[in-house]
Structures are given as C-alpha cells and as structure tokens.
Coordinates of C-alpha atoms and ligand atoms in Angstrom, one line a residue:
Chain A
M1 CA -3.0 10.8 27.6
T2 CA -2.4 14.4 28.4
A3 CA 1.3 14.1 28.0
T4 CA 0.8 13.9 24.2
T5 CA -1.1 17.0 23.9
V6 CA 1.1 19.3 25.9
E7 CA 3.3 20.4 23.0
A8 CA 0.8 19.6 20.3
P9 CA -0.3 22.6 18.2
P10 CA -4.1 23.1 18.4
A11 CA -5.9 20.9 15.8
P12 CA -7.3 22.9 13.0
P13 CA -11.0 23.6 13.7
A14 CA -13.4 21.7 11.6
P15 CA -14.4 24.0 8.8
A16 CA -18.0 25.2 8.7
R17 CA -20.3 23.4 6.3
S18 CA -20.7 26.3 3.9
Q19 CA -17.0 26.7 3.8
R20 CA -16.6 22.9 3.1
L21 CA -19.0 23.2 0.2
R22 CA -16.9 25.8 -1.4
D23 CA -13.8 23.6 -1.1
P24 CA -13.2 21.8 -4.4
A25 CA -11.6 18.9 -2.5
F26 CA -14.9 18.1 -0.9
W27 CA -16.5 17.8 -4.4
A28 CA -13.6 15.7 -5.6
D29 CA -14.0 13.2 -2.8
W30 CA -17.7 12.9 -3.5
A31 CA -17.6 13.3 -7.3
A32 CA -19.4 10.0 -7.9
L33 CA -22.2 10.7 -5.5
V34 CA -22.7 14.2 -6.8
G35 CA -22.7 12.9 -10.3
L36 CA -25.2 10.3 -9.5
I37 CA -27.6 12.7 -7.9
G38 CA -27.1 15.3 -10.6
L39 CA -27.7 12.8 -13.5
T40 CA -30.8 11.5 -11.7
I41 CA -32.3 14.9 -11.4
V42 CA -31.5 15.8 -15.0
F43 CA -32.9 12.5 -16.5
Q44 CA -35.9 12.5 -14.3
A45 CA -36.7 16.0 -15.4
L46 CA -36.3 15.0 -19.1
N47 CA -38.3 11.8 -18.8
S48 CA -40.5 10.9 -15.9
T49 CA -40.2 7.2 -16.4
F50 CA -36.5 7.4 -15.4
L51 CA -37.2 6.8 -11.7
S52 CA -40.0 4.3 -12.4
Y53 CA -39.7 1.0 -10.5
G54 CA -38.9 -1.0 -13.6
N55 CA -36.2 1.3 -14.9
V56 CA -34.4 1.6 -11.5
Q57 CA -34.6 -2.2 -11.3
S58 CA -33.0 -2.6 -14.7
I59 CA -30.3 0.0 -14.0
L60 CA -29.3 -1.9 -10.9
V61 CA -29.1 -5.2 -12.8
A62 CA -27.3 -3.6 -15.7
A63 CA -24.7 -2.2 -13.2
A64 CA -23.9 -5.5 -11.5
I65 CA -21.1 -6.6 -13.8
L66 CA -19.4 -3.2 -14.0
I67 CA -19.6 -2.9 -10.2
I68 CA -17.9 -6.3 -9.7
L69 CA -15.2 -5.7 -12.3
S70 CA -14.6 -2.2 -10.9
I71 CA -14.1 -3.6 -7.4
G72 CA -11.3 -5.9 -8.8
Q73 CA -9.9 -2.9 -10.7
T74 CA -9.9 -0.9 -7.5
F75 CA -7.5 -3.4 -5.8
T76 CA -5.0 -3.3 -8.7
I77 CA -5.2 0.5 -8.9
A78 CA -4.8 0.8 -5.1
T79 CA -1.3 -0.8 -5.5
G80 CA -0.5 1.7 -8.2
G81 CA -1.1 -0.8 -11.0
I82 CA -3.9 -1.3 -13.5
D83 CA -5.6 -4.4 -14.9
L84 CA -6.3 -3.8 -18.6
S85 CA -7.3 -7.4 -19.1
V86 CA -10.5 -7.6 -16.9
A87 CA -13.0 -7.5 -19.7
S88 CA -11.1 -10.0 -21.8
V89 CA -10.6 -12.3 -18.9
M90 CA -14.4 -12.1 -18.2
T91 CA -15.1 -12.9 -21.9
F92 CA -12.7 -15.9 -21.8
A93 CA -14.2 -17.1 -18.5
A94 CA -17.6 -16.9 -20.1
C95 CA -16.4 -19.0 -23.1
A96 CA -14.9 -21.5 -20.7
F97 CA -18.2 -21.7 -19.0
G98 CA -20.0 -22.2 -22.4
W99 CA -17.5 -24.8 -23.5
A100 CA -17.9 -26.8 -20.2
F101 CA -21.7 -26.5 -20.5
T102 CA -21.8 -28.0 -24.0
Q103 CA -19.5 -30.7 -22.8
G104 CA -22.2 -31.6 -20.4
W105 CA -20.6 -30.5 -17.2
A106 CA -22.9 -29.8 -14.2
L107 CA -23.8 -26.1 -13.7
P108 CA -21.8 -25.7 -10.5
L109 CA -18.7 -27.1 -12.2
C110 CA -19.1 -24.8 -15.1
M111 CA -19.2 -21.9 -12.6
V112 CA -16.1 -23.2 -10.8
L113 CA -14.3 -23.4 -14.1
A114 CA -15.2 -19.8 -15.0
V115 CA -13.9 -18.5 -11.6
V116 CA -10.8 -20.7 -11.8
T117 CA -10.1 -19.4 -15.3
G118 CA -10.2 -15.9 -14.0
L119 CA -8.1 -16.8 -11.0
V120 CA -5.4 -18.4 -13.1
F121 CA -5.2 -15.4 -15.4
G122 CA -5.1 -13.0 -12.5
A123 CA -2.4 -15.0 -10.7
V124 CA -0.3 -15.1 -13.9
N125 CA -0.7 -11.4 -14.4
G126 CA 0.4 -10.8 -10.8
A127 CA 3.3 -13.2 -11.0
L128 CA 4.7 -11.6 -14.2
I129 CA 4.4 -8.1 -12.8
A130 CA 5.9 -9.0 -9.4
K131 CA 8.5 -11.6 -10.3
G132 CA 9.1 -10.7 -13.9
R133 CA 9.3 -7.0 -13.0
I134 CA 7.4 -6.0 -16.1
P135 CA 5.2 -2.9 -15.8
D136 CA 1.5 -3.7 -14.9
F137 CA 0.3 -1.9 -18.0
V138 CA 2.4 -4.0 -20.3
V139 CA 1.6 -7.4 -18.7
T140 CA -2.2 -6.8 -18.6
L141 CA -2.2 -5.4 -22.1
G142 CA -0.6 -8.7 -23.2
S143 CA -3.2 -10.7 -21.3
L144 CA -6.0 -8.6 -22.7
S145 CA -4.9 -9.9 -26.1
A146 CA -4.1 -13.4 -24.9
A147 CA -7.5 -13.8 -23.2
S148 CA -9.5 -12.5 -26.2
G149 CA -7.5 -14.8 -28.5
L150 CA -8.1 -17.8 -26.2
A151 CA -11.8 -17.0 -26.1
L152 CA -12.0 -17.0 -29.9
I153 CA -10.1 -20.2 -30.2
L154 CA -12.0 -22.0 -27.5
A155 CA -15.4 -20.9 -28.8
D156 CA -14.3 -21.3 -32.4
G157 CA -15.4 -17.7 -32.9
K158 CA -19.1 -18.5 -32.4
P159 CA -21.4 -17.8 -29.5
T160 CA -22.6 -20.8 -27.5
T161 CA -26.2 -20.8 -26.2
V162 CA -26.5 -21.7 -22.6
I163 CA -30.0 -22.7 -21.5
S164 CA -30.3 -22.9 -17.8
P165 CA -33.4 -22.2 -15.8
F166 CA -31.3 -21.4 -12.8
L167 CA -29.2 -18.8 -14.6
L168 CA -32.3 -17.3 -16.1
K169 CA -33.9 -16.9 -12.7
F170 CA -30.7 -15.6 -11.3
S171 CA -30.5 -12.9 -13.9
T172 CA -34.1 -11.9 -14.0
R173 CA -35.5 -12.3 -10.5
G174 CA -34.5 -10.8 -7.2
I175 CA -35.9 -9.3 -4.0
G176 CA -38.2 -6.4 -4.9
L177 CA -36.3 -3.7 -6.6
F178 CA -33.0 -5.5 -6.3
G179 CA -32.1 -8.3 -8.8
W180 CA -30.0 -11.2 -7.6
T181 CA -27.1 -10.1 -9.7
F182 CA -27.1 -6.6 -8.1
L183 CA -27.4 -8.2 -4.7
L184 CA -24.4 -10.4 -5.5
A185 CA -22.5 -7.2 -6.4
V186 CA -23.5 -5.6 -3.1
V187 CA -22.4 -8.6 -1.1
I188 CA -19.0 -8.6 -2.9
A189 CA -18.8 -4.9 -2.2
V190 CA -19.4 -5.4 1.5
I191 CA -16.9 -8.2 1.7
T192 CA -14.2 -6.4 -0.2
H193 CA -14.8 -3.2 1.9
V194 CA -14.2 -5.3 5.0
V195 CA -11.1 -6.8 3.4
L196 CA -9.7 -3.4 2.4
F197 CA -10.3 -1.7 5.7
N198 CA -10.4 -4.3 8.4
T199 CA -7.7 -6.9 7.5
R200 CA -4.0 -6.9 7.5
F201 CA -4.1 -7.7 3.8
G202 CA -6.1 -4.5 3.0
T203 CA -3.7 -2.3 5.1
H204 CA -0.8 -3.9 3.3
V205 CA -2.4 -3.2 -0.1
L206 CA -2.7 0.5 0.7
A207 CA 0.8 0.6 2.1
A208 CA 2.3 -1.1 -0.9
G209 CA 0.5 1.3 -3.2
G210 CA 1.2 4.4 -1.1
S211 CA 4.9 3.7 -0.6
P212 CA 6.5 0.5 -1.8
E213 CA 9.8 1.3 0.0
A214 CA 8.1 2.0 3.3
A215 CA 6.1 -1.2 3.0
T216 CA 9.1 -3.2 2.1
A217 CA 11.1 -1.8 5.0
T218 CA 8.5 -3.0 7.5
G219 CA 8.8 -6.5 6.0
I220 CA 5.7 -6.5 3.8
S221 CA 6.3 -8.4 0.6
T222 CA 5.1 -6.1 -2.2
A223 CA 5.5 -9.0 -4.7
R224 CA 3.0 -11.1 -2.8
I225 CA 0.6 -8.1 -2.6
K226 CA 0.8 -7.6 -6.3
I227 CA 0.1 -11.2 -7.0
A228 CA -2.8 -11.1 -4.6
V229 CA -4.5 -8.0 -6.0
Y230 CA -4.3 -9.3 -9.6
T231 CA -5.7 -12.6 -8.4
V232 CA -8.6 -10.8 -6.8
S233 CA -9.2 -8.9 -10.0
G234 CA -9.0 -12.2 -12.0
V235 CA -11.4 -14.0 -9.7
L236 CA -14.0 -11.2 -9.9
A237 CA -13.6 -11.2 -13.7
G238 CA -14.2 -14.9 -13.7
L239 CA -17.3 -14.4 -11.6
S240 CA -18.5 -11.6 -13.9
G241 CA -18.1 -14.1 -16.8
I242 CA -20.9 -16.2 -15.1
L243 CA -23.1 -13.1 -14.8
L244 CA -22.4 -12.3 -18.4
V245 CA -23.6 -15.8 -19.5
A246 CA -26.6 -15.5 -17.3
R247 CA -27.5 -12.1 -18.7
I248 CA -27.3 -12.9 -22.4
G249 CA -28.2 -16.6 -22.2
A250 CA -25.1 -17.5 -24.2
S251 CA -21.3 -17.2 -24.0
S252 CA -19.8 -15.1 -26.8
P253 CA -16.2 -14.6 -27.6
A254 CA -16.9 -11.1 -29.0
A255 CA -14.6 -8.7 -27.2
D256 CA -16.2 -5.9 -25.1
T257 CA -13.7 -3.2 -25.6
T258 CA -15.4 -0.4 -23.6
M259 CA -15.9 -2.5 -20.5
T260 CA -12.3 -2.3 -19.3
L261 CA -12.1 1.4 -19.9
N262 CA -15.4 1.8 -18.0
T263 CA -14.0 0.0 -15.0
V264 CA -11.0 2.4 -14.9
A265 CA -13.5 5.2 -15.4
A266 CA -15.6 4.0 -12.5
V267 CA -12.6 3.8 -10.2
V268 CA -11.4 7.3 -11.1
L269 CA -15.0 8.6 -10.7
G270 CA -15.0 6.9 -7.3
G271 CA -12.1 9.1 -6.1
V272 CA -9.5 6.4 -6.1
S273 CA -6.0 7.7 -6.8
L274 CA -4.4 6.2 -9.9
L275 CA -1.1 6.6 -8.2
G276 CA -2.1 4.0 -5.6
G277 CA -2.3 4.1 -1.8
R278 CA -5.7 5.6 -1.5
A279 CA -8.9 3.7 -2.2
T280 CA -12.4 3.0 -1.2
I281 CA -14.9 0.4 -2.4
V282 CA -18.0 2.7 -2.1
G283 CA -16.5 5.2 -4.5
P284 CA -16.0 2.9 -7.5
V285 CA -19.4 1.2 -6.8
L286 CA -21.0 4.7 -7.1
G287 CA -18.8 5.4 -10.1
A288 CA -20.1 2.3 -11.8
L289 CA -23.6 3.3 -11.0
V290 CA -23.0 6.8 -12.5
L291 CA -21.8 5.3 -15.8
T292 CA -24.7 2.9 -15.9
V293 CA -27.2 5.6 -15.2
L294 CA -25.6 7.8 -17.8
V295 CA -26.0 5.2 -20.5
N296 CA -29.5 4.2 -19.4
G297 CA -30.6 7.8 -19.2
L298 CA -29.3 8.8 -22.6
T299 CA -31.0 5.9 -24.1
L300 CA -34.2 6.7 -22.3
V301 CA -34.3 10.3 -23.5
G302 CA -33.6 9.1 -27.0
V303 CA -30.0 10.1 -27.6
S304 CA -28.3 8.0 -30.2
Q305 CA -26.1 5.2 -28.9
F306 CA -23.3 6.7 -30.8
Y307 CA -23.1 9.6 -28.3
Q308 CA -22.8 7.3 -25.3
P309 CA -19.0 6.7 -25.4
L310 CA -18.5 10.4 -25.9
A311 CA -20.7 11.2 -22.9
V312 CA -18.8 8.6 -20.7
G313 CA -15.5 10.2 -21.9
I314 CA -16.6 13.7 -21.0
V315 CA -17.8 12.6 -17.5
V316 CA -14.5 10.8 -16.8
V317 CA -12.4 13.7 -17.9
L318 CA -14.5 16.1 -15.8
A319 CA -14.0 13.8 -12.8
A320 CA -10.3 13.5 -13.4
L321 CA -10.1 17.3 -13.5
L322 CA -11.9 17.5 -10.3
M323 CA -9.5 15.0 -8.8
R324 CA -6.7 17.5 -9.1
F325 CA -8.3 19.3 -6.2
Q326 CA -8.2 16.3 -4.0
K327 CA -6.3 16.7 -0.7
Chain B
M1 CA 41.9 -0.6 21.7
T2 CA 41.6 -1.1 25.4
A3 CA 40.8 -4.6 26.5
T4 CA 37.3 -3.8 27.9
T5 CA 35.3 -6.0 25.6
V6 CA 34.5 -8.7 28.1
T7 CA 30.8 -8.5 27.4
H8 CA 29.9 -9.9 24.0
D9 CA 29.2 -7.7 21.1
L10 CA 25.6 -7.0 20.2
V11 CA 26.5 -6.8 16.5
S12 CA 29.7 -7.7 14.8
V13 CA 30.1 -7.1 11.2
E14 CA 33.0 -9.1 9.8
N15 CA 34.7 -8.4 6.4
V16 CA 31.4 -7.5 4.7
S17 CA 31.5 -6.5 1.1
L18 CA 28.7 -5.5 -1.3
S19 CA 28.8 -4.2 -4.9
F20 CA 26.0 -2.8 -7.0
G21 CA 27.3 -3.7 -10.5
S22 CA 30.6 -1.9 -10.7
V23 CA 30.0 0.3 -7.7
R24 CA 31.7 -1.3 -4.7
A25 CA 29.6 0.2 -2.0
L26 CA 31.1 -1.8 0.9
R27 CA 34.7 -3.2 0.9
D28 CA 35.7 -5.5 3.7
V29 CA 33.9 -3.6 6.4
S30 CA 34.3 -4.8 10.0
L31 CA 32.9 -3.2 13.1
T32 CA 31.1 -4.0 16.3
L33 CA 28.3 -2.5 18.3
Q34 CA 28.0 -2.8 22.1
P35 CA 24.7 -3.4 23.9
G36 CA 23.2 -0.4 25.6
E37 CA 25.4 2.1 23.8
I38 CA 24.8 4.7 21.2
T39 CA 27.3 4.0 18.4
A40 CA 27.7 6.6 15.7
L41 CA 28.6 5.9 12.1
V42 CA 30.0 8.8 10.2
G43 CA 31.4 9.4 6.7
D44 CA 31.0 11.5 3.6
N45 CA 28.1 11.1 1.2
G46 CA 28.4 7.9 -0.7
A47 CA 30.8 6.4 1.9
G48 CA 28.4 3.4 2.2
K49 CA 26.7 4.1 5.5
S50 CA 23.1 3.6 4.3
T51 CA 24.2 0.5 2.4
L52 CA 25.7 -1.0 5.6
V53 CA 22.5 -0.2 7.5
R54 CA 20.5 -1.9 4.8
C55 CA 22.6 -5.0 5.3
L56 CA 21.8 -5.0 9.0
S57 CA 18.1 -4.4 8.4
G58 CA 17.6 -7.2 5.9
I59 CA 17.1 -5.1 2.7
H60 CA 20.5 -6.0 1.2
R61 CA 22.5 -9.2 1.6
P62 CA 26.2 -8.9 1.7
D63 CA 28.1 -10.5 -1.2
D64 CA 30.8 -11.5 1.3
G65 CA 31.5 -11.6 5.0
T66 CA 29.2 -12.2 8.0
V67 CA 27.0 -10.3 10.3
R68 CA 26.6 -11.6 13.8
F69 CA 23.7 -10.4 15.9
D70 CA 23.6 -11.3 19.6
G71 CA 26.3 -13.8 19.1
Q72 CA 24.4 -15.7 16.3
P73 CA 25.2 -15.5 12.6
A74 CA 22.4 -13.4 11.1
H75 CA 21.2 -14.3 7.7
F76 CA 18.4 -11.8 7.2
S77 CA 16.9 -12.2 3.8
T78 CA 14.0 -9.9 4.4
P79 CA 13.4 -6.8 6.6
E80 CA 10.8 -9.1 8.3
D81 CA 13.6 -11.4 9.5
A82 CA 15.6 -8.5 10.9
R83 CA 12.6 -7.1 12.7
N84 CA 11.8 -10.5 14.2
A85 CA 15.3 -10.7 15.5
G86 CA 15.0 -7.4 17.2
I87 CA 16.5 -4.9 14.8
E88 CA 14.3 -1.9 13.9
T89 CA 15.4 0.8 11.5
V90 CA 14.5 4.4 11.0
H91 CA 15.4 4.8 7.3
Q92 CA 16.9 7.9 5.8
N93 CA 13.9 8.4 3.5
L94 CA 11.4 8.3 6.4
A95 CA 9.8 4.9 5.8
L96 CA 6.3 5.9 6.6
V97 CA 3.2 5.6 4.3
E98 CA 1.9 9.1 4.0
D99 CA -1.8 8.2 3.3
L100 CA -2.0 5.9 6.3
T101 CA -2.7 7.2 9.8
V102 CA -0.1 7.4 12.6
W103 CA -1.5 4.3 14.3
Q104 CA -1.5 2.3 11.0
N105 CA 2.1 3.2 10.4
L106 CA 3.1 2.3 14.0
F107 CA 1.5 -1.1 13.5
L108 CA 2.4 -1.6 9.9
N109 CA 3.0 -5.4 9.4
R110 CA 2.6 -5.7 13.2
E111 CA -1.1 -5.4 13.3
I112 CA -3.2 -6.5 16.2
V113 CA -6.0 -8.8 15.1
H114 CA -9.0 -10.7 16.3
G115 CA -9.2 -14.2 15.1
F116 CA -6.7 -16.3 13.1
G117 CA -5.6 -16.8 9.5
P118 CA -7.3 -15.1 6.6
L119 CA -10.4 -14.3 8.6
A120 CA -8.5 -12.2 11.2
I121 CA -10.1 -8.8 11.6
L122 CA -8.0 -5.8 12.7
D123 CA -8.5 -4.7 16.3
K124 CA -8.4 -1.0 15.5
R125 CA -9.4 0.0 19.0
A126 CA -6.5 -1.8 20.6
M127 CA -4.0 -0.5 18.0
K128 CA -5.2 3.1 18.5
R129 CA -5.0 2.8 22.3
E130 CA -1.6 1.2 22.2
A131 CA -0.4 3.7 19.6
Q132 CA -1.5 6.5 21.9
R133 CA 0.4 4.9 24.7
M134 CA 3.6 4.4 22.6
V135 CA 3.4 8.0 21.5
S136 CA 2.8 9.4 25.0
T137 CA 5.6 7.4 26.8
L138 CA 8.1 9.0 24.4
A139 CA 6.4 12.4 25.1
V140 CA 6.3 12.9 21.4
N141 CA 4.6 15.8 19.9
V142 CA 2.1 14.2 17.6
P143 CA -1.4 15.8 17.3
S144 CA -3.4 12.6 17.1
V145 CA -2.7 9.0 16.3
T146 CA -5.7 9.0 13.9
S147 CA -4.4 11.8 11.7
T148 CA -2.6 10.8 8.5
V149 CA 1.2 11.1 8.3
R150 CA 0.8 13.4 5.3
R151 CA -0.5 16.1 7.8
L152 CA 2.6 15.8 10.1
S153 CA 5.7 18.0 10.1
G154 CA 9.1 16.5 9.4
G155 CA 9.9 16.3 13.1
Q156 CA 6.6 14.7 13.9
R157 CA 7.2 12.1 11.2
Q158 CA 10.6 11.4 12.5
A159 CA 9.2 11.0 16.0
V160 CA 6.6 8.5 14.7
S161 CA 9.4 6.5 12.9
I162 CA 11.5 6.4 16.1
C163 CA 8.4 5.5 18.1
R164 CA 7.8 2.6 15.9
A165 CA 11.4 1.5 16.1
A166 CA 11.4 1.8 19.9
G167 CA 8.3 -0.3 20.3
F168 CA 8.1 -4.0 19.7
S169 CA 10.9 -4.8 22.2
S170 CA 13.7 -4.1 19.7
K171 CA 17.3 -4.7 20.9
L172 CA 18.9 -2.5 18.3
V173 CA 17.5 0.7 16.8
I174 CA 19.2 1.9 13.7
M175 CA 18.7 5.6 12.6
D176 CA 20.0 6.8 9.3
E177 CA 20.4 10.6 9.5
P178 CA 17.4 11.1 11.7
T179 CA 17.8 14.8 12.1
A180 CA 19.2 15.8 8.7
A181 CA 15.9 17.3 7.6
L182 CA 14.9 18.9 10.9
G183 CA 14.9 22.3 12.4
V184 CA 16.8 23.2 15.5
Q185 CA 14.0 22.6 18.0
E186 CA 12.9 19.4 16.3
T187 CA 16.5 18.1 16.3
E188 CA 16.7 18.8 20.0
R189 CA 13.6 16.7 20.6
V190 CA 14.7 13.9 18.5
E191 CA 18.1 13.9 20.3
K192 CA 16.2 13.5 23.6
L193 CA 14.4 10.6 22.1
I194 CA 17.6 9.0 21.1
T195 CA 19.1 9.3 24.6
K196 CA 15.9 8.0 26.0
L197 CA 16.2 4.9 23.9
R198 CA 19.6 4.2 25.4
E199 CA 18.2 4.8 28.9
D200 CA 15.5 2.2 28.1
G201 CA 18.2 -0.3 27.3
H202 CA 18.1 -0.2 23.5
A203 CA 21.4 -0.1 21.6
V204 CA 21.4 2.6 18.9
L205 CA 23.3 2.9 15.7
L206 CA 23.2 6.5 14.7
I207 CA 24.3 7.8 11.3
S208 CA 24.9 11.5 11.4
H209 CA 26.7 14.3 9.6
N210 CA 26.5 16.5 12.7
F211 CA 29.7 16.1 14.6
A212 CA 28.5 18.1 17.6
Q213 CA 25.6 15.7 17.8
V214 CA 27.9 12.7 17.6
M215 CA 30.1 14.0 20.3
R216 CA 27.1 14.8 22.4
L217 CA 25.2 11.5 22.1
A218 CA 27.4 8.7 21.1
D219 CA 29.6 6.4 23.2
H220 CA 31.6 5.1 20.2
V221 CA 32.1 6.2 16.6
W222 CA 33.0 4.3 13.5
V223 CA 34.3 6.2 10.4
M224 CA 33.6 5.1 6.9
R225 CA 35.4 6.3 3.8
A226 CA 34.8 5.1 0.2
G227 CA 33.2 1.9 1.2
R228 CA 35.7 1.0 3.9
C229 CA 35.4 1.3 7.7
V230 CA 38.7 3.1 8.3
A231 CA 38.7 3.8 12.1
G232 CA 36.8 3.4 15.4
R233 CA 37.2 5.6 18.5
R234 CA 35.6 5.9 21.9
I235 CA 34.0 9.3 22.0
A236 CA 35.7 10.0 25.4
Q237 CA 39.0 9.6 23.7
T238 CA 38.6 11.6 20.5
T239 CA 37.7 15.0 19.3
G240 CA 35.5 16.5 16.6
E241 CA 38.7 17.5 14.7
E242 CA 40.1 14.0 14.7
I243 CA 36.8 12.6 13.3
V244 CA 36.8 15.2 10.6
A245 CA 40.4 14.3 9.7
L246 CA 39.5 10.6 9.6
I247 CA 36.5 11.3 7.3
T248 CA 38.4 13.4 4.8
G249 CA 41.4 11.1 4.9
A250 CA 43.7 13.8 6.2
Q251 CA 44.4 11.3 9.0
Q252 CA 44.6 7.7 7.9
S253 CA 43.4 5.7 11.0
Ligands
ADP1 N1 20.6 0.4 -4.7 C1 21.7 0.9 -5.2 N2 22.1 0.6 -6.4 C2 23.2 1.1 -7.0 N3 24.1 1.8 -6.3 C3 23.9 2.1 -5.0 C4 22.6 1.6 -4.4 N4 22.6 2.1 -3.1 C5 23.8 2.7 -2.9 N5 24.5 2.8 -4.0 C6 25.8 3.4 -4.2 O1 26.6 2.9 -3.1 C7 27.5 3.9 -2.6 C8 27.2 4.1 -1.1 O2 25.9 4.7 -1.0 P1 25.3 4.9 0.4 O3 25.4 3.7 1.2 O4 23.9 5.5 0.2 O5 26.2 6.1 1.1 P2 25.9 7.0 2.3 O6 24.7 6.6 3.0 O7 27.2 6.8 3.1 O8 25.9 8.4 1.8 C9 27.2 5.2 -3.5 O9 28.1 5.2 -4.5 C10 25.8 4.9 -4.0 O10 25.7 5.5 -5.3
MG2 MG1 22.9 7.6 3.3

C-alpha cells in the first residue's frame, strides 16, 4: 500500500478540538444536537418540570409522527427533491383507515389499507416526477391538494371515531420512558439508516442526488431512484396515518398544514442539504425532536400557542443560516 | 489504407447519424477502433466528438447506422449495458459524485455486497481494500480512498475516473478530453496512466485537443469536422500539421 502514498501530499492534520469548536462548519453539522441541548437547558431553567419523567415521555410520543415523516422527507430531499404532500397523504391514509374501520374491516386490514394508500400516492408522485419530467415541487404540491381533497370526500368532511383497545394501548403504553409509537419511530430510523448507508440503494440515492449525470453515466437509473424515494416517503406517510388515528382515537380529514413544513424544517435542522447528495437519518430525527421540544417547552412555560409557529420559523431560519457555513 | 486489418475491429461505427432537434450532431459517421491500440479522436469544439462517445457508452442511441462491438451489433440502451459489455467511459465533465468517497465512486453501481436481493448489505471493507489496490496498481496519487472526491484536485479526480474505467475488466476505455483541465505535471501523470492502460491490454479511445499528446500517445487518429468523420490516419504516417489542416478543413481528406 506504500505505493499510493509516495506522491501523496501529507494529509491535513486533524484540527485541535478548541479550533474545531470555533469552526462554524462544526456547529452547522451538529445544529440539531446543539439546539436540542440548548433548548433543554433553557426550558429546564424556566420550568423544572420540563425534564420530569412524564413530560419527557410525552415529548417522545409527540415526536414520533414528525420523526417518521421527516425520515421519508429525508429520502426525497437526498435526491434533490421535496415531498410537499407528506402530511396530506398521512391525513388521507388516516381517513382510509377510518373508512375501512367503519366498514367493519379487521384492524390489520385497516392498517394495511393505510400503508398501501400512502404507497400508491408516493409511487404516483415518483412516477410523475421521473417519467413525466415534472418538477418535484409541482407534482407534490398537486398531490398535497389531491390527497386533502380525497380525504374530505372519503370522510364526507367529518371525523370518524375509531375505538380500538389495541390502538389505545399502542399510543399510550410503552417500555418505561419510551412509548410504543416512539419506539416504532426509532426502529424505522435504525432500518432507514442501514438502508441509506449500507445498501446499494442508499448509495445510489446519494449519488443520484449529488450528481444525476455521474449516477446515470455509471448506469444508475435516476428515474427508478426517484420513484423509490417517493414511495418510501408515501409508505411512511401511510404508517404515520395509523399513528395519527391511534393518537387521537379518530380519523379526521382536517388538513394539518404545518406538519409538512415541519418535516422540511426537521430535515434542514438535521444538516441535510436541500440540494441533495448529502443526508443522514440521525440529523432529521434530532431535528424533529428539536421542533417537538420547542413546542412542548413553549407551552410548558406558558407562551401562547400563537407564538409557536413564529418560534419554529425563527429556529429553522437560524439553522438555515448556519448551514451556509457547512463544508 | 494499407491492408493490415486482418484482425477484427474492436469497434466499428457504421454510418451513424444523430440529431438533437435541428442540430445534426453526427452525420453518417464511420470509423473503427483496433484492439490494444490507443485511437485518438480530434476535431473542433462542437464537431460531435462527445456525442459520438455518448453513443458508444450507451447514453445516446443513434438515429441511424450501427455500432459493432467485438464483432457483435451493439444496441446499448443504457450506460449499464455498455459497461456490462466492457466499455468504460471517463466523461468530459468528470463523472464522479463529489460528496461520495473515492471508494464509493470507484464501486458506484458495481458495489460488492453480502447476501442477495434487497437484503444485500454493502461489504465496505472489501470495497475499501479493493479500491486501495486499484489505486495503488496504477500508482495514482490519491491521498486516501476514504476521502470524499470534493477534497481532491483535478488531477486526482481524473486519476480516480481513469482508475474506475480501467478496473472491472473493461475492453475499451473511452476518455473525453482527460487532460483538458489539468496542469503540466498532472497531464504527464495521466498520460502515463493512458499508456499503462494500453500495456495492460485495454483499447483506448482518446479525445484530445492537444496535438502533441495525440502524436505522442496514439496509434491511429480520426478527424471529425461539423458532425462528420472526415479522415483517418496512422500516427506513424502523419504529422501534427496535417491533422490541423484536416480539422480546419484546409485539407479535405
Ligand atoms: N444533449 C444535447 N442536446 C442538444 N444539442 C447537443 C447535445 N449534445 C450536443 N449537442 C450539440 O451537438 C453538437 C456536437 O457537440 P459535442 O458532441 O459536444 O461536440 P464536441 O465534443 O466535439 O465539442 C454541438 O452543436 C452541440 O451543441
Ligand atoms: Mg466534447
């Protein structure tokens, strides 16, 4: 192996820790973690119940859906795209669940229907983007509207109560500090992390996002990758639909407009490049936790709900500013 | 032409035409490449060299005409097909993914995995080890196979591209202006790599604007002008001046 190093310039020495801490790129890479620790310190100082067992437990449960949706979003953003339809598809999947439930379908079938609904929406998004050559933004903006509309039509504009002991346990119980829904989110995060970094598919996602020409030249089908990532996002949105039904004990066609933006915010906070080609799973998961902690903490210290979107906006813009220093 | 073509052609392009809308990028192009030789392709900017290369590497499909590879008609509909047949290309715009590491780029779409199907897991250790070996047999100056391509110089990137093209038992390595963006020293190293490819038995199709380089490295040269292949010469039987005259059209063929 010495032959390779003969002509090589000496590798730059690893910078000392103090020097690294002064480097804005270091902070940009770890923005979400820094934000999480910072917010925790601030909220704990303002209200000592913030880190109580019960509150931490409820933060983690509240974060589950955002974490799962943000993971799906990460895949689309890693290819340089964006899925604006995640929250609407989740809502539609929840309504499909509610509809099947009132039709008397067995619970597992209702769940399958919700996931399949998400899958179909995602696959159609991906196919229109890849084969129809329509920009990601436009296609998913269209399906945002289509999915919300379908949810309203299917549910006839009204929420459907879903009474299921299983779903109730699923959303309220867990192992110690960790609710089942949060644990599910963690399992999904672990699986998708392995997929992104330890499979050919994951490498091809990053390649297609980083340089579509280079990926194509090596024989990677960027169209197939696009379809796959939107399908992943759709499946996770469908799954989130189930969690949504479990959490509120009903399926409601009411659109959740901030959720999609929060997934993008979580991904950006997580240090994932909106240009594609660079992504992690840990980052967006931490990003989703930051946003959840922010909302929980503001509520806890008694800040009016009206300030929450503003606070989220400020945090995201700050994170985006920090990203400019990324290597 | 002297009658020395007893051995079969590695590549023969026969009457290939390709248009992009109203732009006729290739018009009735015919040429051949011999195994084990460095063949140069020269011509002005816009002459159609890169377009011809993309036809050989499966990115474009000719509107008309045929391409034979190793005696067989080649219908490459994707770059994957061309790579599977044994044609590797070093594209003009350096087809590397900047945010991936050297080893990831070397094995892009040729990954080594454990297991089968969708559950296959990347064998990173094997790929890093093999990448190290690929890089070292070419004595390429690359700091580490685990560094990202973004951190490499132009010459190092070109070396990685060539390394990738030379691996995977390719029969033909196509290089589209591999030294255009390089400094003098880097150019010299890349030229060494090109001659090494020939020594190792690869045929090379070299696109270059550097006539001295063409005269130094190539065995044969084809000249393109405005979408046509206007002349072919053995390097031993031509001069740099003649090639220039053919490119500009001062000499017709
Ligand atoms: N993808 C494309 N779409 C439209 N026109 C193209 C495309 N690729 C090449 N051309 C045109 O084809 C001609 C030949 O280009 P090219 O093969 O790149 O020339 P060269 O590599 O010899 O400089 C040029 O006029 C160029 O503008
Ligand atoms: Mg060119």
